[in-house]
Amino acid sequence: MVTAPLSVDPGVPVPVPTLSPQQRAHALARATSARQERAVVKRRLKQGSVTIGDVLARRAHDPAIAKLRVLELLESMPGIGDARAGRIMDQLRIARSRRVRGLGPHQARALVEWFERS
């Protein structure tokens, strides 16, 4: 397997690692499992069986949840579409590209409080 250097200069291409068929199959299975887990969480949010606070509490222990985009998380809430989710993120000063893992404690608390008030 080819490994990337620790420090990468912008614009310099990094070689893609060569995976064995078993490694590739394992990586594909893990990716599929993570997507399915994120879909279950979003569906449960839509149904109201879990709160946004519950999901954010799992982010430190669940890598699949940690990689979920905050915008997708908000769009999974009942009555929240892409435009409203974007406005909420703008008002709370959260970048639209932010993932759940990247939320700071104040941002996470602000999101929970936003939906507790609603």
PDB file of C-alpha atoms in Angstrom:
ATOM      1  CA  MET A   1       0.000   0.000   0.000  1.00  0.00           C
ATOM      2  CA  VAL A   2       1.232   3.493  -0.854  1.00  0.00           C
ATOM      3  CA  THR A   3       0.943   5.975   1.987  1.00  0.00           C
ATOM      4  CA  ALA A   4       0.568   9.708   1.726  1.00  0.00           C
ATOM      5  CA  PRO A   5       3.230  11.978   3.194  1.00  0.00           C
ATOM      6  CA  LEU A   6       2.404  13.613   6.515  1.00  0.00           C
ATOM      7  CA  SER A   7       2.565  17.107   5.067  1.00  0.00           C
ATOM      8  CA  VAL A   8       0.942  17.739   1.704  1.00  0.00           C
ATOM      9  CA  ASP A   9       1.552  20.854  -0.353  1.00  0.00           C
ATOM     10  CA  PRO A  10      -1.553  22.289  -2.019  1.00  0.00           C
ATOM     11  CA  GLY A  11      -1.713  21.384  -5.680  1.00  0.00           C
ATOM     12  CA  VAL A  12       0.618  18.396  -5.357  1.00  0.00           C
ATOM     13  CA  PRO A  13      -1.237  15.187  -6.198  1.00  0.00           C
ATOM     14  CA  VAL A  14      -1.201  12.456  -3.567  1.00  0.00           C
ATOM     15  CA  PRO A  15      -1.070   8.864  -4.825  1.00  0.00           C
ATOM     16  CA  VAL A  16      -4.169   6.779  -4.205  1.00  0.00           C
ATOM     17  CA  PRO A  17      -3.453   3.772  -1.972  1.00  0.00           C
ATOM     18  CA  THR A  18      -3.565   0.384  -3.663  1.00  0.00           C
ATOM     19  CA  LEU A  19      -5.998  -1.929  -1.882  1.00  0.00           C
ATOM     20  CA  SER A  20      -6.209  -5.670  -2.090  1.00  0.00           C
ATOM     21  CA  PRO A  21      -9.602  -7.086  -3.127  1.00  0.00           C
ATOM     22  CA  GLN A  22     -10.264  -8.051   0.502  1.00  0.00           C
ATOM     23  CA  GLN A  23      -9.377  -4.570   1.770  1.00  0.00           C
ATOM     24  CA  ARG A  24     -11.583  -3.001  -0.899  1.00  0.00           C
ATOM     25  CA  ALA A  25     -14.519  -5.275  -0.010  1.00  0.00           C
ATOM     26  CA  HIS A  26     -14.074  -4.478   3.690  1.00  0.00           C
ATOM     27  CA  ALA A  27     -13.958  -0.726   3.003  1.00  0.00           C
ATOM     28  CA  LEU A  28     -17.092  -0.933   0.829  1.00  0.00           C
ATOM     29  CA  ALA A  29     -18.926  -2.895   3.532  1.00  0.00           C
ATOM     30  CA  ARG A  30     -17.954  -0.329   6.184  1.00  0.00           C
ATOM     31  CA  ALA A  31     -19.074   2.555   3.959  1.00  0.00           C
ATOM     32  CA  THR A  32     -22.399   0.858   3.247  1.00  0.00           C
ATOM     33  CA  SER A  33     -22.953   0.194   6.942  1.00  0.00           C
ATOM     34  CA  ALA A  34     -22.199   3.846   7.805  1.00  0.00           C
ATOM     35  CA  ARG A  35     -24.613   5.135   5.136  1.00  0.00           C
ATOM     36  CA  GLN A  36     -27.334   2.801   6.416  1.00  0.00           C
ATOM     37  CA  GLU A  37     -26.763   3.929   9.998  1.00  0.00           C
ATOM     38  CA  ARG A  38     -26.984   7.603   8.974  1.00  0.00           C
ATOM     39  CA  ALA A  39     -30.207   6.864   7.058  1.00  0.00           C
ATOM     40  CA  VAL A  40     -31.732   5.209  10.142  1.00  0.00           C
ATOM     41  CA  VAL A  41     -30.826   8.194  12.320  1.00  0.00           C
ATOM     42  CA  LYS A  42     -32.297  10.657   9.800  1.00  0.00           C
ATOM     43  CA  ARG A  43     -35.483   8.580   9.509  1.00  0.00           C
ATOM     44  CA  ARG A  44     -35.839   8.448  13.320  1.00  0.00           C
ATOM     45  CA  LEU A  45     -35.380  12.238  13.489  1.00  0.00           C
ATOM     46  CA  LYS A  46     -38.073  12.708  10.854  1.00  0.00           C
ATOM     47  CA  GLN A  47     -40.429  10.438  12.819  1.00  0.00           C
ATOM     48  CA  GLY A  48     -39.691  12.265  16.066  1.00  0.00           C
ATOM     49  CA  SER A  49     -38.527   9.137  17.904  1.00  0.00           C
ATOM     50  CA  VAL A  50     -35.131  10.726  18.618  1.00  0.00           C
ATOM     51  CA  THR A  51     -34.129  14.333  19.286  1.00  0.00           C
ATOM     52  CA  ILE A  52     -31.306  16.328  17.791  1.00  0.00           C
ATOM     53  CA  GLY A  53     -29.721  16.372  21.259  1.00  0.00           C
ATOM     54  CA  ASP A  54     -29.703  12.563  21.308  1.00  0.00           C
ATOM     55  CA  VAL A  55     -27.948  12.464  17.939  1.00  0.00           C
ATOM     56  CA  LEU A  56     -25.372  15.075  18.943  1.00  0.00           C
ATOM     57  CA  ALA A  57     -24.646  13.159  22.135  1.00  0.00           C
ATOM     58  CA  ARG A  58     -23.709  10.113  20.036  1.00  0.00           C
ATOM     59  CA  ARG A  59     -21.250  11.984  17.814  1.00  0.00           C
ATOM     60  CA  ALA A  60     -18.195  11.357  19.993  1.00  0.00           C
ATOM     61  CA  HIS A  61     -18.753   7.594  20.063  1.00  0.00           C
ATOM     62  CA  ASP A  62     -20.220   6.921  16.624  1.00  0.00           C
ATOM     63  CA  PRO A  63     -18.041   7.682  13.583  1.00  0.00           C
ATOM     64  CA  ALA A  64     -20.986   7.269  11.190  1.00  0.00           C
ATOM     65  CA  ILE A  65     -22.924  10.005  12.989  1.00  0.00           C
ATOM     66  CA  ALA A  66     -19.809  12.170  13.303  1.00  0.00           C
ATOM     67  CA  LYS A  67     -19.456  12.262   9.504  1.00  0.00           C
ATOM     68  CA  LEU A  68     -23.063  13.372   8.916  1.00  0.00           C
ATOM     69  CA  ARG A  69     -23.351  16.896   7.565  1.00  0.00           C
ATOM     70  CA  VAL A  70     -25.197  19.252   9.909  1.00  0.00           C
ATOM     71  CA  LEU A  71     -27.278  20.510   6.970  1.00  0.00           C
ATOM     72  CA  GLU A  72     -28.526  16.950   6.307  1.00  0.00           C
ATOM     73  CA  LEU A  73     -29.218  16.518  10.009  1.00  0.00           C
ATOM     74  CA  LEU A  74     -31.364  19.650  10.094  1.00  0.00           C
ATOM     75  CA  GLU A  75     -33.175  18.729   6.872  1.00  0.00           C
ATOM     76  CA  SER A  76     -34.149  15.466   8.579  1.00  0.00           C
ATOM     77  CA  MET A  77     -36.089  17.343  11.229  1.00  0.00           C
ATOM     78  CA  PRO A  78     -39.866  17.511  10.671  1.00  0.00           C
ATOM     79  CA  GLY A  79     -40.878  20.702   8.882  1.00  0.00           C
ATOM     80  CA  ILE A  80     -37.314  21.734   8.016  1.00  0.00           C
ATOM     81  CA  GLY A  81     -36.376  21.968   4.357  1.00  0.00           C
ATOM     82  CA  ASP A  82     -33.137  23.008   2.727  1.00  0.00           C
ATOM     83  CA  ALA A  83     -33.884  26.745   2.810  1.00  0.00           C
ATOM     84  CA  ARG A  84     -34.924  26.812   6.465  1.00  0.00           C
ATOM     85  CA  ALA A  85     -32.007  24.572   7.470  1.00  0.00           C
ATOM     86  CA  GLY A  86     -29.634  26.993   5.756  1.00  0.00           C
ATOM     87  CA  ARG A  87     -31.187  29.978   7.529  1.00  0.00           C
ATOM     88  CA  ILE A  88     -30.881  28.237  10.908  1.00  0.00           C
ATOM     89  CA  MET A  89     -27.231  27.447  10.262  1.00  0.00           C
ATOM     90  CA  ASP A  90     -26.554  31.031   9.149  1.00  0.00           C
ATOM     91  CA  GLN A  91     -28.263  32.438  12.233  1.00  0.00           C
ATOM     92  CA  LEU A  92     -26.273  30.110  14.517  1.00  0.00           C
ATOM     93  CA  ARG A  93     -23.064  30.893  12.591  1.00  0.00           C
ATOM     94  CA  ILE A  94     -22.461  27.306  11.536  1.00  0.00           C
ATOM     95  CA  ALA A  95     -20.799  26.771   8.159  1.00  0.00           C
ATOM     96  CA  ARG A  96     -23.031  24.918   5.713  1.00  0.00           C
ATOM     97  CA  SER A  97     -20.243  22.441   5.020  1.00  0.00           C
ATOM     98  CA  ARG A  98     -19.802  21.564   8.730  1.00  0.00           C
ATOM     99  CA  ARG A  99     -20.105  17.954   9.801  1.00  0.00           C
ATOM    100  CA  VAL A 100     -21.538  16.893  13.154  1.00  0.00           C
ATOM    101  CA  ARG A 101     -18.043  15.952  14.373  1.00  0.00           C
ATOM    102  CA  GLY A 102     -16.838  19.512  13.739  1.00  0.00           C
ATOM    103  CA  LEU A 103     -19.442  21.259  15.868  1.00  0.00           C
ATOM    104  CA  GLY A 104     -18.069  23.065  18.858  1.00  0.00           C
ATOM    105  CA  PRO A 105     -19.792  22.747  22.238  1.00  0.00           C
ATOM    106  CA  HIS A 106     -21.455  26.166  21.892  1.00  0.00           C
ATOM    107  CA  GLN A 107     -22.736  25.368  18.387  1.00  0.00           C
ATOM    108  CA  ALA A 108     -24.101  21.992  19.488  1.00  0.00           C
ATOM    109  CA  ARG A 109     -25.827  23.573  22.495  1.00  0.00           C
ATOM    110  CA  ALA A 110     -27.266  26.328  20.268  1.00  0.00           C
ATOM    111  CA  LEU A 111     -28.727  23.714  17.895  1.00  0.00           C
ATOM    112  CA  VAL A 112     -30.324  21.773  20.752  1.00  0.00           C
ATOM    113  CA  GLU A 113     -31.743  24.972  22.243  1.00  0.00           C
ATOM    114  CA  TRP A 114     -33.074  26.071  18.850  1.00  0.00           C
ATOM    115  CA  PHE A 115     -35.185  22.929  18.535  1.00  0.00           C
ATOM    116  CA  GLU A 116     -36.236  22.888  22.190  1.00  0.00           C
ATOM    117  CA  ARG A 117     -37.756  26.364  21.688  1.00  0.00           C
ATOM    118  CA  SER A 118     -39.589  25.344  18.530  1.00  0.00           C
TER     119      SER A 118
END
